[in-house]
Amino acid sequence: MNKDMNLRAIIETDLFYEALFNLIVATASELPGDVVDALKRAEDAEKESSVARLVLSRYLENLELARIKKAPLCQDTGIPLFFIRMQESLRRDIISAQINKALEEATRNQYLRPNAVDPITGRNSGINVGKGFPVLHFDYWDREYIEISLILKGGGSENVSCQYSLPYSELKAGRDLEGVRRVVLEAVKNAEGKGCPPGILGICIGGDRESGYLESKRQFLRTLNDTNPDPVLAALEKRILNDANSLWIGPQGLGGQSTLLGVKIGTLHRLPACYFVTISYMCWAFRRRSIKIGADGQYTIT
Amino acid sequence: MINLKTPITEEDILKVKAGDVVLLSGTGVTSRDMAHKYMVETLIEGKEPLSPEDQRIYEELKKTLKDGFVYHSGPIVRQQDNQWKFISSGPTTSIRTEIYQHKVIKAFGVRVVIGKGGMGSLTLDACKKYRAIYLHGIGGAGVLNAEAVVDIIDVFKKEEFGLPEAIWKIHLENFTGIVTMDAYGNSIHEMISEEVKKNFEKLLLSGGNNI
């Protein structure tokens, strides 16, 4: 099938558009397996007949309903963040146009809520396309396929994401990993129930203000059960996860042990004068799915 | 579980306490950021005379919200054969309406505010003074919550505010929520915040360069 095709031709086809559409539908309606497993473990860990356990069981019930109905599991389908890995020779404008078309169609069919709002007029574009909307990140490689990851990030969790500049005297947080731990825990404390816990943190240590946010969001591409290859960061991730889960914020901020499902930390070189710690908060409805499309037009969604 | 059904009386409200799980049924409206700003700045406190359309909405809201509910939610909706349906709709973060909520409770006689994340002292005081409660829904559970929206009766400000921010007049059947702020001045959010703050202080003390 499509033996004469190559990636350059593929991205212009309806097949590519359909693949993107299916990726959007899958992302909105079904969580990845690692997140579902983490939610089940969290439910098991909470006490019988506690509010925390009730909330978690409702989350899981909702996931099942959304999967069966192929309906958006949360009404806030957020801002679509696309991470695209492809050969450098492929045209970004074509891919971008296909993504926009798929977003518009998915919105018309109620797989996405229209979420692109003009900040001055308050007008909703109605199609999830607008200035800087969706967000696309391109990386290049030489492989014979394109990989596209989509994260739908809701507004509630985006509102509680934040960036600290160390030293941060209020917490006696210096420019070291203990300082990082302090500010991250404060961010979790301040978010309380507002980011829809149990949440997942993507953290960047270093970078400038812009690259810090991007790297913190790139951390969401990691699976919850992976291990950070840097043992220092792996230890810090574990420590922050354990600490945060002793805060007693719990599911929906109503108390309980399940405050976070995961902590993922990356680093970027920093300026001598700057030491930023950037924390992106992801809600429990961690919608992250990926698609691989080969030159033969075959694709798989994971 | 406690069943509440609109019209909700003062007596009904005084029977529920923070921590109770409630099944709510009856009529009310969705209203989030833009709707709250509009209700307070245009309808309740507006200096200009209301346009006929605004006047019509005001009268509608007075009827619907008296002993009814406001639901902080921006749904995903579908229209089929001239009938709207909620596909996915859960509570959105409530604290953004904190500066408006107490005025809406007072002006309309709202009995139940549905949302997530809890609200502040202005709303808590209004709950006590005007006999209302805050009902915490299951945030993120859009499909499950949409199942409880059994009828969409009307919609206001759809073109101007957009679908998520429009005011949807809906009928709920057995919507599950947890009372986190009651009419006695109790707030589970205040209690949890206190506890979280204490735990946080402990975690700071446990620091050191031992990572």
Short mmCIF file of C-alpha atoms in Angstrom, two decimals:
data_model
loop_
_atom_site.label_atom_id
_atom_site.label_comp_id
_atom_site.label_asym_id
_atom_site.label_seq_id
_atom_site.Cartn_x
_atom_site.Cartn_y
_atom_site.Cartn_z
CA MET A 1 0.00 0.00 0.00
CA ASN A 2 1.25 3.44 -0.96
CA LYS A 3 4.59 2.01 -1.97
CA ASP A 4 5.46 5.02 -4.08
CA MET A 5 4.75 7.46 -1.31
CA ASN A 6 7.34 9.16 0.79
CA LEU A 7 6.97 11.31 3.86
CA ARG A 8 7.03 14.49 1.82
CA ALA A 9 3.97 13.34 -0.10
CA ILE A 10 2.30 11.73 2.90
CA ILE A 11 1.96 14.95 4.88
CA GLU A 12 -0.15 16.46 2.12
CA THR A 13 -2.66 13.62 2.03
CA ASP A 14 -6.07 13.19 3.62
CA LEU A 15 -4.64 10.13 5.28
CA PHE A 16 -2.22 12.30 7.26
CA TYR A 17 -5.05 14.63 8.21
CA GLU A 18 -7.16 11.67 9.36
CA ALA A 19 -4.28 10.36 11.43
CA LEU A 20 -4.02 13.74 13.17
CA PHE A 21 -7.78 13.82 13.71
CA ASN A 22 -7.66 10.35 15.28
CA LEU A 23 -4.75 11.40 17.48
CA ILE A 24 -6.81 14.34 18.78
CA VAL A 25 -9.86 12.15 19.47
CA ALA A 26 -7.74 9.53 21.25
CA THR A 27 -5.97 12.16 23.36
CA ALA A 28 -9.22 13.84 24.43
CA SER A 29 -11.07 10.65 25.28
CA GLU A 30 -8.57 8.16 26.67
CA LEU A 31 -5.66 8.55 29.08
CA PRO A 32 -2.39 6.71 28.46
CA GLY A 33 -1.96 3.41 30.34
CA ASP A 34 0.77 4.64 32.71
CA VAL A 35 -1.54 7.39 34.00
CA VAL A 36 -4.51 5.04 34.46
CA ASP A 37 -2.26 2.63 36.38
CA ALA A 38 -1.02 5.44 38.63
CA LEU A 39 -4.61 6.51 39.36
CA LYS A 40 -5.56 2.93 40.26
CA ARG A 41 -2.59 2.66 42.61
CA ALA A 42 -3.58 5.97 44.18
CA GLU A 43 -7.14 4.70 44.73
CA ASP A 44 -5.83 1.54 46.40
CA ALA A 45 -3.63 3.59 48.71
CA GLU A 46 -6.46 5.73 50.09
CA LYS A 47 -8.55 4.58 53.03
CA GLU A 48 -11.86 2.77 52.47
CA SER A 49 -14.87 5.12 52.50
CA SER A 50 -12.66 8.24 52.53
CA VAL A 51 -13.51 11.25 50.36
CA ALA A 52 -10.15 10.77 48.62
CA ARG A 53 -11.08 7.25 47.60
CA LEU A 54 -14.56 8.32 46.49
CA VAL A 55 -13.07 11.01 44.26
CA LEU A 56 -10.48 8.66 42.74
CA SER A 57 -13.10 5.99 42.04
CA ARG A 58 -15.22 8.62 40.26
CA TYR A 59 -12.19 9.61 38.18
CA LEU A 60 -11.78 5.99 37.07
CA GLU A 61 -15.49 5.58 36.43
CA ASN A 62 -15.36 8.70 34.26
CA LEU A 63 -12.41 7.33 32.28
CA GLU A 64 -14.36 4.20 31.50
CA LEU A 65 -17.43 6.18 30.39
CA ALA A 66 -15.33 8.51 28.22
CA ARG A 67 -13.56 5.57 26.59
CA ILE A 68 -16.80 3.77 25.77
CA LYS A 69 -18.52 6.91 24.50
CA LYS A 70 -15.43 8.29 22.78
CA ALA A 71 -16.20 11.58 24.50
CA PRO A 72 -13.79 14.18 25.94
CA LEU A 73 -13.03 12.89 29.43
CA CYS A 74 -12.71 16.45 30.75
CA GLN A 75 -14.65 19.36 29.29
CA ASP A 76 -11.56 21.53 29.44
CA THR A 77 -9.66 20.12 26.51
CA GLY A 78 -7.09 22.80 27.17
CA ILE A 79 -4.46 24.15 24.87
CA PRO A 80 -3.17 21.60 22.34
CA LEU A 81 0.61 21.21 22.65
CA PHE A 82 2.13 19.37 19.71
CA PHE A 83 5.68 18.00 19.77
CA ILE A 84 6.67 16.97 16.28
CA ARG A 85 9.77 14.97 15.39
CA MET A 86 10.51 14.62 11.70
CA GLN A 87 13.06 14.90 8.93
CA GLU A 88 14.27 18.43 8.34
CA SER A 89 13.24 18.37 4.69
CA LEU A 90 9.53 18.20 5.56
CA ARG A 91 7.57 21.41 5.36
CA ARG A 92 6.38 22.76 8.67
CA ASP A 93 3.70 24.97 7.08
CA ILE A 94 2.01 21.95 5.52
CA ILE A 95 2.02 20.03 8.79
CA SER A 96 0.77 23.08 10.66
CA ALA A 97 -2.12 23.56 8.20
CA GLN A 98 -3.09 19.89 8.50
CA ILE A 99 -3.05 20.14 12.31
CA ASN A 100 -5.25 23.25 12.18
CA LYS A 101 -7.70 21.49 9.89
CA ALA A 102 -7.85 18.47 12.20
CA LEU A 103 -8.36 20.70 15.26
CA GLU A 104 -11.17 22.57 13.55
CA GLU A 105 -12.91 19.34 12.56
CA ALA A 106 -12.44 17.81 16.01
CA THR A 107 -13.94 20.94 17.56
CA ARG A 108 -16.93 20.90 15.20
CA ASN A 109 -17.58 17.31 16.27
CA GLN A 110 -17.32 18.12 20.00
CA TYR A 111 -14.13 16.19 20.63
CA LEU A 112 -12.63 19.49 21.73
CA ARG A 113 -14.13 22.50 23.41
CA PRO A 114 -13.54 25.74 21.50
CA ASN A 115 -10.82 27.23 23.69
CA ALA A 116 -9.04 29.96 21.70
CA VAL A 117 -10.17 33.31 23.10
CA ASP A 118 -9.04 36.75 21.90
CA PRO A 119 -7.73 38.47 25.04
CA ILE A 120 -8.95 41.93 23.99
CA THR A 121 -12.40 41.28 22.54
CA GLY A 122 -13.14 38.10 24.51
CA ARG A 123 -14.26 36.47 21.26
CA ASN A 124 -13.79 32.72 20.99
CA SER A 125 -12.44 31.72 17.56
CA GLY A 126 -14.70 28.68 17.79
CA ILE A 127 -12.24 26.33 16.09
CA ASN A 128 -9.28 26.01 18.47
CA VAL A 129 -7.07 27.90 16.06
CA GLY A 130 -5.85 31.40 16.78
CA LYS A 131 -2.73 33.47 17.35
CA GLY A 132 -0.18 31.12 18.94
CA PHE A 133 -2.92 28.49 19.20
CA PRO A 134 -2.21 25.54 18.96
CA VAL A 135 1.39 25.42 20.20
CA LEU A 136 3.74 23.52 17.89
CA HIS A 137 7.32 22.42 18.63
CA PHE A 138 9.43 20.89 15.88
CA ASP A 139 12.54 18.76 16.36
CA TYR A 140 14.48 17.10 13.59
CA TRP A 141 15.83 13.61 13.12
CA ASP A 142 16.78 11.28 10.28
CA ARG A 143 14.33 8.48 10.95
CA GLU A 144 11.95 7.25 8.26
CA TYR A 145 8.85 8.20 10.17
CA ILE A 146 7.22 11.19 11.81
CA GLU A 147 6.35 11.09 15.50
CA ILE A 148 3.82 13.52 16.87
CA SER A 149 2.97 13.77 20.56
CA LEU A 150 -0.07 15.70 21.66
CA ILE A 151 -0.72 16.98 25.14
CA LEU A 152 -4.02 18.66 25.97
CA LYS A 153 -3.27 20.91 28.92
CA GLY A 154 -6.21 22.36 30.81
CA GLY A 155 -6.45 25.94 32.04
CA GLY A 156 -6.81 25.17 35.74
CA SER A 157 -3.46 23.43 35.88
CA GLU A 158 -1.83 26.04 33.66
CA ASN A 159 -2.94 28.77 36.09
CA VAL A 160 -1.03 27.18 38.97
CA SER A 161 2.19 26.60 37.02
CA CYS A 162 4.90 29.04 38.07
CA GLN A 163 8.54 30.08 37.93
CA TYR A 164 10.85 30.92 40.80
CA SER A 165 14.09 32.86 40.69
CA LEU A 166 16.55 31.59 43.30
CA PRO A 167 17.65 32.62 45.87
CA TYR A 168 14.15 33.00 47.22
CA SER A 169 14.47 34.49 50.65
CA GLU A 170 10.88 33.89 51.87
CA LEU A 171 11.68 30.16 52.01
CA LYS A 172 15.41 30.45 52.59
CA ALA A 173 15.73 28.68 49.27
CA GLY A 174 19.28 28.94 47.96
CA ARG A 175 20.79 27.99 44.63
CA ASP A 176 21.03 24.29 45.27
CA LEU A 177 18.81 21.22 45.15
CA GLU A 178 17.46 21.89 48.64
CA GLY A 179 16.40 25.32 47.37
CA VAL A 180 14.70 23.64 44.41
CA ARG A 181 12.88 21.24 46.72
CA ARG A 182 11.61 24.13 48.84
CA VAL A 183 10.15 26.21 46.03
CA VAL A 184 8.61 23.20 44.30
CA LEU A 185 6.82 22.19 47.49
CA GLU A 186 5.59 25.73 47.92
CA ALA A 187 4.21 25.65 44.37
CA VAL A 188 2.32 22.43 45.19
CA LYS A 189 1.05 23.94 48.45
CA ASN A 190 -0.15 27.09 46.66
CA ALA A 191 -1.84 25.08 43.91
CA GLU A 192 -3.74 23.09 46.56
CA GLY A 193 -6.94 21.83 44.85
CA LYS A 194 -6.88 24.35 42.02
CA GLY A 195 -4.83 22.30 39.58
CA CYS A 196 -7.06 19.21 39.87
CA PRO A 197 -4.83 16.91 41.94
CA PRO A 198 -3.33 14.37 42.07
CA GLY A 199 -1.14 16.25 39.64
CA ILE A 200 2.05 15.61 37.76
CA LEU A 201 4.93 18.10 37.87
CA GLY A 202 7.21 18.89 34.97
CA ILE A 203 10.15 20.84 36.33
CA CYS A 204 13.08 22.60 34.73
CA ILE A 205 16.10 23.71 36.71
CA GLY A 206 18.03 26.41 34.83
CA GLY A 207 17.50 27.92 31.40
CA ASP A 208 16.09 31.38 30.86
CA ARG A 209 12.49 32.26 31.63
CA GLU A 210 11.26 31.11 28.21
CA SER A 211 13.27 27.90 27.79
CA GLY A 212 12.52 26.94 31.39
CA TYR A 213 8.80 26.73 30.72
CA LEU A 214 9.30 24.79 27.51
CA GLU A 215 11.64 22.26 29.12
CA SER A 216 9.28 21.84 32.07
CA LYS A 217 6.52 20.93 29.61
CA ARG A 218 8.78 18.62 27.64
CA GLN A 219 9.15 16.60 30.84
CA PHE A 220 5.48 15.62 30.38
CA LEU A 221 6.52 13.49 27.42
CA ARG A 222 8.16 11.07 29.84
CA THR A 223 6.08 8.17 31.13
CA LEU A 224 5.21 8.19 34.82
CA ASN A 225 7.03 4.94 35.51
CA ASP A 226 10.35 5.85 33.84
CA THR A 227 13.53 6.54 35.82
CA ASN A 228 15.51 9.70 35.32
CA PRO A 229 18.90 8.68 33.84
CA ASP A 230 20.60 11.23 36.08
CA PRO A 231 20.75 9.61 39.56
CA VAL A 232 20.83 12.99 41.31
CA LEU A 233 17.65 14.09 39.57
CA ALA A 234 16.08 10.66 40.06
CA ALA A 235 16.64 11.00 43.82
CA LEU A 236 15.24 14.53 43.83
CA GLU A 237 12.13 13.45 41.89
CA LYS A 238 11.49 10.71 44.43
CA ARG A 239 12.05 13.00 47.39
CA ILE A 240 9.71 15.71 46.10
CA LEU A 241 7.04 13.12 45.25
CA ASN A 242 7.16 11.67 48.76
CA ASP A 243 7.23 15.08 50.41
CA ALA A 244 4.33 16.41 48.35
CA ASN A 245 2.25 13.35 49.16
CA SER A 246 2.68 14.05 52.86
CA LEU A 247 1.15 17.53 52.49
CA TRP A 248 -2.38 16.05 52.68
CA ILE A 249 -3.83 18.05 49.79
CA GLY A 250 -5.29 14.92 48.23
CA PRO A 251 -7.58 14.38 45.22
CA GLN A 252 -9.43 17.62 44.36
CA GLY A 253 -7.70 19.24 47.35
CA LEU A 254 -10.16 17.57 49.74
CA GLY A 255 -7.50 15.79 51.80
CA GLY A 256 -5.63 12.53 51.26
CA GLN A 257 -2.27 11.05 50.42
CA SER A 258 -2.56 11.35 46.66
CA THR A 259 -1.38 14.86 45.92
CA LEU A 260 0.99 14.03 43.06
CA LEU A 261 1.24 11.07 40.70
CA GLY A 262 4.67 11.94 39.41
CA VAL A 263 7.56 14.41 39.37
CA LYS A 264 9.76 14.78 36.29
CA ILE A 265 12.82 17.03 36.33
CA GLY A 266 15.05 18.25 33.52
CA THR A 267 17.86 20.76 33.47
CA LEU A 268 19.17 23.44 31.12
CA HIS A 269 22.40 25.41 31.43
CA ARG A 270 21.76 28.68 33.16
CA LEU A 271 23.30 32.12 33.14
CA PRO A 272 25.70 32.85 36.01
CA ALA A 273 23.27 35.49 37.29
CA CYS A 274 20.09 33.42 36.94
CA TYR A 275 18.80 30.32 38.66
CA PHE A 276 15.26 29.63 37.57
CA VAL A 277 13.11 26.78 38.76
CA THR A 278 10.10 26.38 36.50
CA ILE A 279 7.19 24.21 37.54
CA SER A 280 4.49 23.13 35.13
CA TYR A 281 1.54 21.49 36.81
CA MET A 282 -0.49 18.86 34.98
CA CYS A 283 -3.93 17.84 36.23
CA TRP A 284 -4.84 14.21 36.96
CA ALA A 285 -6.50 14.11 33.52
CA PHE A 286 -3.05 13.90 31.95
CA ARG A 287 -3.96 13.67 28.27
CA ARG A 288 -0.81 12.69 26.40
CA ARG A 289 -0.86 10.47 23.32
CA SER A 290 1.56 9.94 20.40
CA ILE A 291 1.38 8.82 16.82
CA LYS A 292 4.03 7.38 14.52
CA ILE A 293 3.45 7.72 10.79
CA GLY A 294 5.69 5.90 8.33
CA ALA A 295 6.44 6.58 4.67
CA ASP A 296 3.95 3.83 3.77
CA GLY A 297 1.20 5.84 5.42
CA GLN A 298 0.75 3.30 8.20
CA TYR A 299 0.29 4.79 11.62
CA THR A 300 -0.05 3.68 15.22
CA ILE A 301 -1.33 5.67 18.16
CA THR A 302 0.12 4.93 21.59
CA MET B 1 -25.86 10.72 50.96
CA ILE B 2 -28.29 13.61 51.20
CA ASN B 3 -30.74 14.52 48.45
CA LEU B 4 -31.33 18.17 47.62
CA LYS B 5 -33.90 19.30 45.09
CA THR B 6 -34.72 22.78 43.84
CA PRO B 7 -36.44 24.89 45.03
CA ILE B 8 -34.13 24.52 48.02
CA THR B 9 -35.31 26.02 51.28
CA GLU B 10 -33.38 27.63 54.11
CA GLU B 11 -34.31 24.59 56.17
CA ASP B 12 -32.81 22.24 53.57
CA ILE B 13 -29.55 24.19 53.62
CA LEU B 14 -29.31 24.14 57.41
CA LYS B 15 -29.60 20.35 57.36
CA VAL B 16 -26.34 19.83 55.46
CA LYS B 17 -22.88 20.21 56.90
CA ALA B 18 -19.41 20.45 55.45
CA GLY B 19 -18.25 16.93 54.61
CA ASP B 20 -21.67 15.63 53.53
CA VAL B 21 -22.01 13.99 50.13
CA VAL B 22 -25.02 15.44 48.30
CA LEU B 23 -27.07 14.36 45.28
CA LEU B 24 -28.46 17.53 43.74
CA SER B 25 -31.45 17.63 41.41
CA GLY B 26 -33.35 20.53 39.87
CA THR B 27 -32.92 23.69 37.84
CA GLY B 28 -30.16 26.29 37.72
CA VAL B 29 -27.55 27.78 35.40
CA THR B 30 -23.94 27.31 34.45
CA SER B 31 -22.00 30.51 34.92
CA ARG B 32 -18.27 31.05 34.96
CA ASP B 33 -15.93 34.02 34.63
CA MET B 34 -17.70 36.14 32.00
CA ALA B 35 -21.19 35.33 33.27
CA HIS B 36 -20.32 36.37 36.83
CA LYS B 37 -18.76 39.61 35.67
CA TYR B 38 -21.87 40.27 33.57
CA MET B 39 -24.34 39.41 36.33
CA VAL B 40 -22.67 41.76 38.79
CA GLU B 41 -21.39 44.62 36.64
CA THR B 42 -24.27 44.81 34.17
CA LEU B 43 -27.35 43.29 35.79
CA ILE B 44 -26.94 43.90 39.52
CA GLU B 45 -24.80 47.03 39.71
CA GLY B 46 -25.06 48.44 36.19
CA LYS B 47 -25.40 52.22 36.04
CA GLU B 48 -26.89 52.19 32.53
CA PRO B 49 -30.50 51.23 31.93
CA LEU B 50 -30.62 47.59 30.79
CA SER B 51 -31.26 46.75 27.17
CA PRO B 52 -34.48 44.79 26.57
CA GLU B 53 -32.38 41.64 26.07
CA ASP B 54 -30.43 42.16 29.31
CA GLN B 55 -33.68 42.91 31.12
CA ARG B 56 -35.15 39.67 29.80
CA ILE B 57 -32.10 37.68 30.97
CA TYR B 58 -32.20 39.42 34.36
CA GLU B 59 -35.84 38.44 34.89
CA GLU B 60 -35.11 34.86 33.77
CA LEU B 61 -32.18 34.57 36.17
CA LYS B 62 -34.19 35.99 39.06
CA LYS B 63 -36.74 33.23 38.56
CA THR B 64 -34.23 30.43 37.98
CA LEU B 65 -31.67 31.25 40.63
CA LYS B 66 -34.05 31.94 43.52
CA ASP B 67 -33.54 28.84 45.69
CA GLY B 68 -31.57 27.33 42.81
CA PHE B 69 -27.93 26.81 41.90
CA VAL B 70 -25.09 28.31 39.88
CA TYR B 71 -22.64 25.83 38.44
CA HIS B 72 -19.10 26.93 37.58
CA SER B 73 -18.70 24.98 34.37
CA GLY B 74 -17.85 25.54 30.74
CA PRO B 75 -19.34 22.55 28.94
CA ILE B 76 -18.73 20.87 25.62
CA VAL B 77 -22.13 20.96 23.92
CA ARG B 78 -23.71 19.38 20.86
CA GLN B 79 -26.82 20.50 19.03
CA GLN B 80 -28.93 17.84 17.37
CA ASP B 81 -32.43 18.33 15.96
CA ASN B 82 -32.63 21.72 17.66
CA GLN B 83 -31.89 20.19 21.07
CA TRP B 84 -28.68 20.91 22.98
CA LYS B 85 -26.84 18.21 24.87
CA PHE B 86 -23.86 18.37 27.24
CA ILE B 87 -21.18 15.97 26.02
CA SER B 88 -18.63 16.74 28.71
CA SER B 89 -19.09 19.15 31.60
CA GLY B 90 -17.40 19.24 34.96
CA PRO B 91 -16.78 21.99 37.48
CA THR B 92 -14.14 24.62 36.77
CA THR B 93 -11.94 26.38 39.36
CA SER B 94 -14.24 28.57 41.44
CA ILE B 95 -11.88 31.02 43.08
CA ARG B 96 -11.85 33.19 39.96
CA THR B 97 -15.43 34.28 40.72
CA GLU B 98 -14.69 35.08 44.38
CA ILE B 99 -15.08 38.85 43.93
CA TYR B 100 -18.53 38.40 42.37
CA GLN B 101 -20.02 35.31 44.01
CA HIS B 102 -21.25 36.86 47.26
CA LYS B 103 -23.11 39.56 45.32
CA VAL B 104 -24.76 36.94 43.11
CA ILE B 105 -25.82 34.89 46.14
CA LYS B 106 -27.30 37.98 47.76
CA ALA B 107 -29.02 39.45 44.69
CA PHE B 108 -30.58 36.25 43.37
CA GLY B 109 -31.05 34.13 46.48
CA VAL B 110 -28.80 31.33 45.19
CA ARG B 111 -28.74 28.31 47.52
CA VAL B 112 -26.01 26.16 46.01
CA VAL B 113 -22.77 27.18 44.34
CA ILE B 114 -21.23 24.24 42.46
CA GLY B 115 -17.57 24.33 41.52
CA LYS B 116 -14.17 23.00 42.39
CA GLY B 117 -11.17 24.12 44.40
CA GLY B 118 -13.23 26.00 46.99
CA MET B 119 -13.79 29.71 47.57
CA GLY B 120 -12.69 32.41 49.97
CA SER B 121 -14.06 34.27 52.95
CA LEU B 122 -16.35 36.59 50.98
CA THR B 123 -18.30 33.60 49.70
CA LEU B 124 -18.13 31.76 53.00
CA ASP B 125 -19.61 34.78 54.78
CA ALA B 126 -22.35 35.05 52.15
CA CYS B 127 -23.17 31.36 52.58
CA LYS B 128 -23.66 31.98 56.28
CA LYS B 129 -25.60 35.22 55.93
CA TYR B 130 -27.92 34.19 53.08
CA ARG B 131 -28.10 30.43 53.82
CA ALA B 132 -26.24 28.85 50.96
CA ILE B 133 -23.65 26.10 50.51
CA TYR B 134 -20.70 25.42 48.26
CA LEU B 135 -20.85 22.01 46.60
CA HIS B 136 -17.56 20.61 45.37
CA GLY B 137 -17.95 18.55 42.20
CA ILE B 138 -15.56 15.96 40.80
CA GLY B 139 -13.26 18.09 38.65
CA GLY B 140 -12.02 16.56 35.43
CA ALA B 141 -14.77 13.94 35.34
CA GLY B 142 -16.48 15.58 32.38
CA VAL B 143 -18.47 12.66 31.02
CA LEU B 144 -19.63 11.42 34.41
CA ASN B 145 -20.83 14.91 35.35
CA ALA B 146 -22.53 15.41 31.98
CA GLU B 147 -24.66 12.31 32.67
CA ALA B 148 -26.34 14.27 35.47
CA VAL B 149 -27.36 17.08 33.09
CA VAL B 150 -30.62 15.60 31.91
CA ASP B 151 -32.10 18.64 30.16
CA ILE B 152 -30.95 21.92 28.65
CA ILE B 153 -33.78 24.35 28.94
CA ASP B 154 -32.30 27.56 27.51
CA VAL B 155 -29.07 29.40 26.80
CA PHE B 156 -28.17 33.06 27.20
CA LYS B 157 -25.27 35.12 25.82
CA LYS B 158 -24.12 32.28 23.60
CA GLU B 159 -22.84 34.42 20.72
CA GLU B 160 -21.23 37.09 22.86
CA PHE B 161 -19.53 34.83 25.45
CA GLY B 162 -18.91 31.73 23.31
CA LEU B 163 -20.09 28.20 24.11
CA PRO B 164 -17.99 27.50 27.25
CA GLU B 165 -18.80 30.87 28.88
CA ALA B 166 -22.48 31.08 27.91
CA ILE B 167 -25.18 30.85 30.60
CA TRP B 168 -26.85 27.46 30.15
CA LYS B 169 -30.12 26.90 31.98
CA ILE B 170 -30.06 23.23 32.86
CA HIS B 171 -31.86 20.53 34.78
CA LEU B 172 -29.71 18.24 36.94
CA GLU B 173 -30.62 14.78 38.14
CA ASN B 174 -28.55 13.35 41.00
CA PHE B 175 -25.42 15.42 40.51
CA THR B 176 -22.82 14.17 43.01
CA GLY B 177 -20.93 16.72 45.06
CA ILE B 178 -19.28 17.12 48.43
CA VAL B 179 -20.34 20.02 50.63
CA THR B 180 -17.10 21.79 51.45
CA MET B 181 -18.52 25.12 52.68
CA ASP B 182 -21.73 25.17 54.70
CA ALA B 183 -24.11 27.80 56.04
CA TYR B 184 -22.56 27.55 59.51
CA GLY B 185 -19.28 29.10 58.42
CA ASN B 186 -17.40 25.80 58.14
CA SER B 187 -14.99 25.42 55.25
CA ILE B 188 -13.19 22.18 54.55
CA HIS B 189 -10.85 24.22 52.37
CA GLU B 190 -9.82 26.37 55.31
CA MET B 191 -9.23 23.26 57.41
CA ILE B 192 -7.20 21.54 54.69
CA SER B 193 -5.20 24.71 54.02
CA GLU B 194 -4.26 24.93 57.69
CA GLU B 195 -3.17 21.31 57.77
CA VAL B 196 -1.23 21.62 54.50
CA LYS B 197 0.51 24.73 55.81
CA LYS B 198 1.61 22.88 58.96
CA ASN B 199 2.86 19.92 56.94
CA PHE B 200 4.72 22.27 54.63
CA GLU B 201 6.49 23.96 57.55
CA LYS B 202 7.56 20.53 58.80
CA LEU B 203 8.94 19.63 55.39
CA LEU B 204 10.97 22.86 55.30
CA LEU B 205 12.51 22.00 58.65
CA SER B 206 13.40 18.54 57.38
CA GLY B 207 15.65 20.15 54.73
CA GLY B 208 19.38 20.22 54.67
CA ASN B 209 21.82 19.23 52.00
CA ASN B 210 20.96 15.59 52.31
CA ILE B 211 19.53 14.92 48.87
#
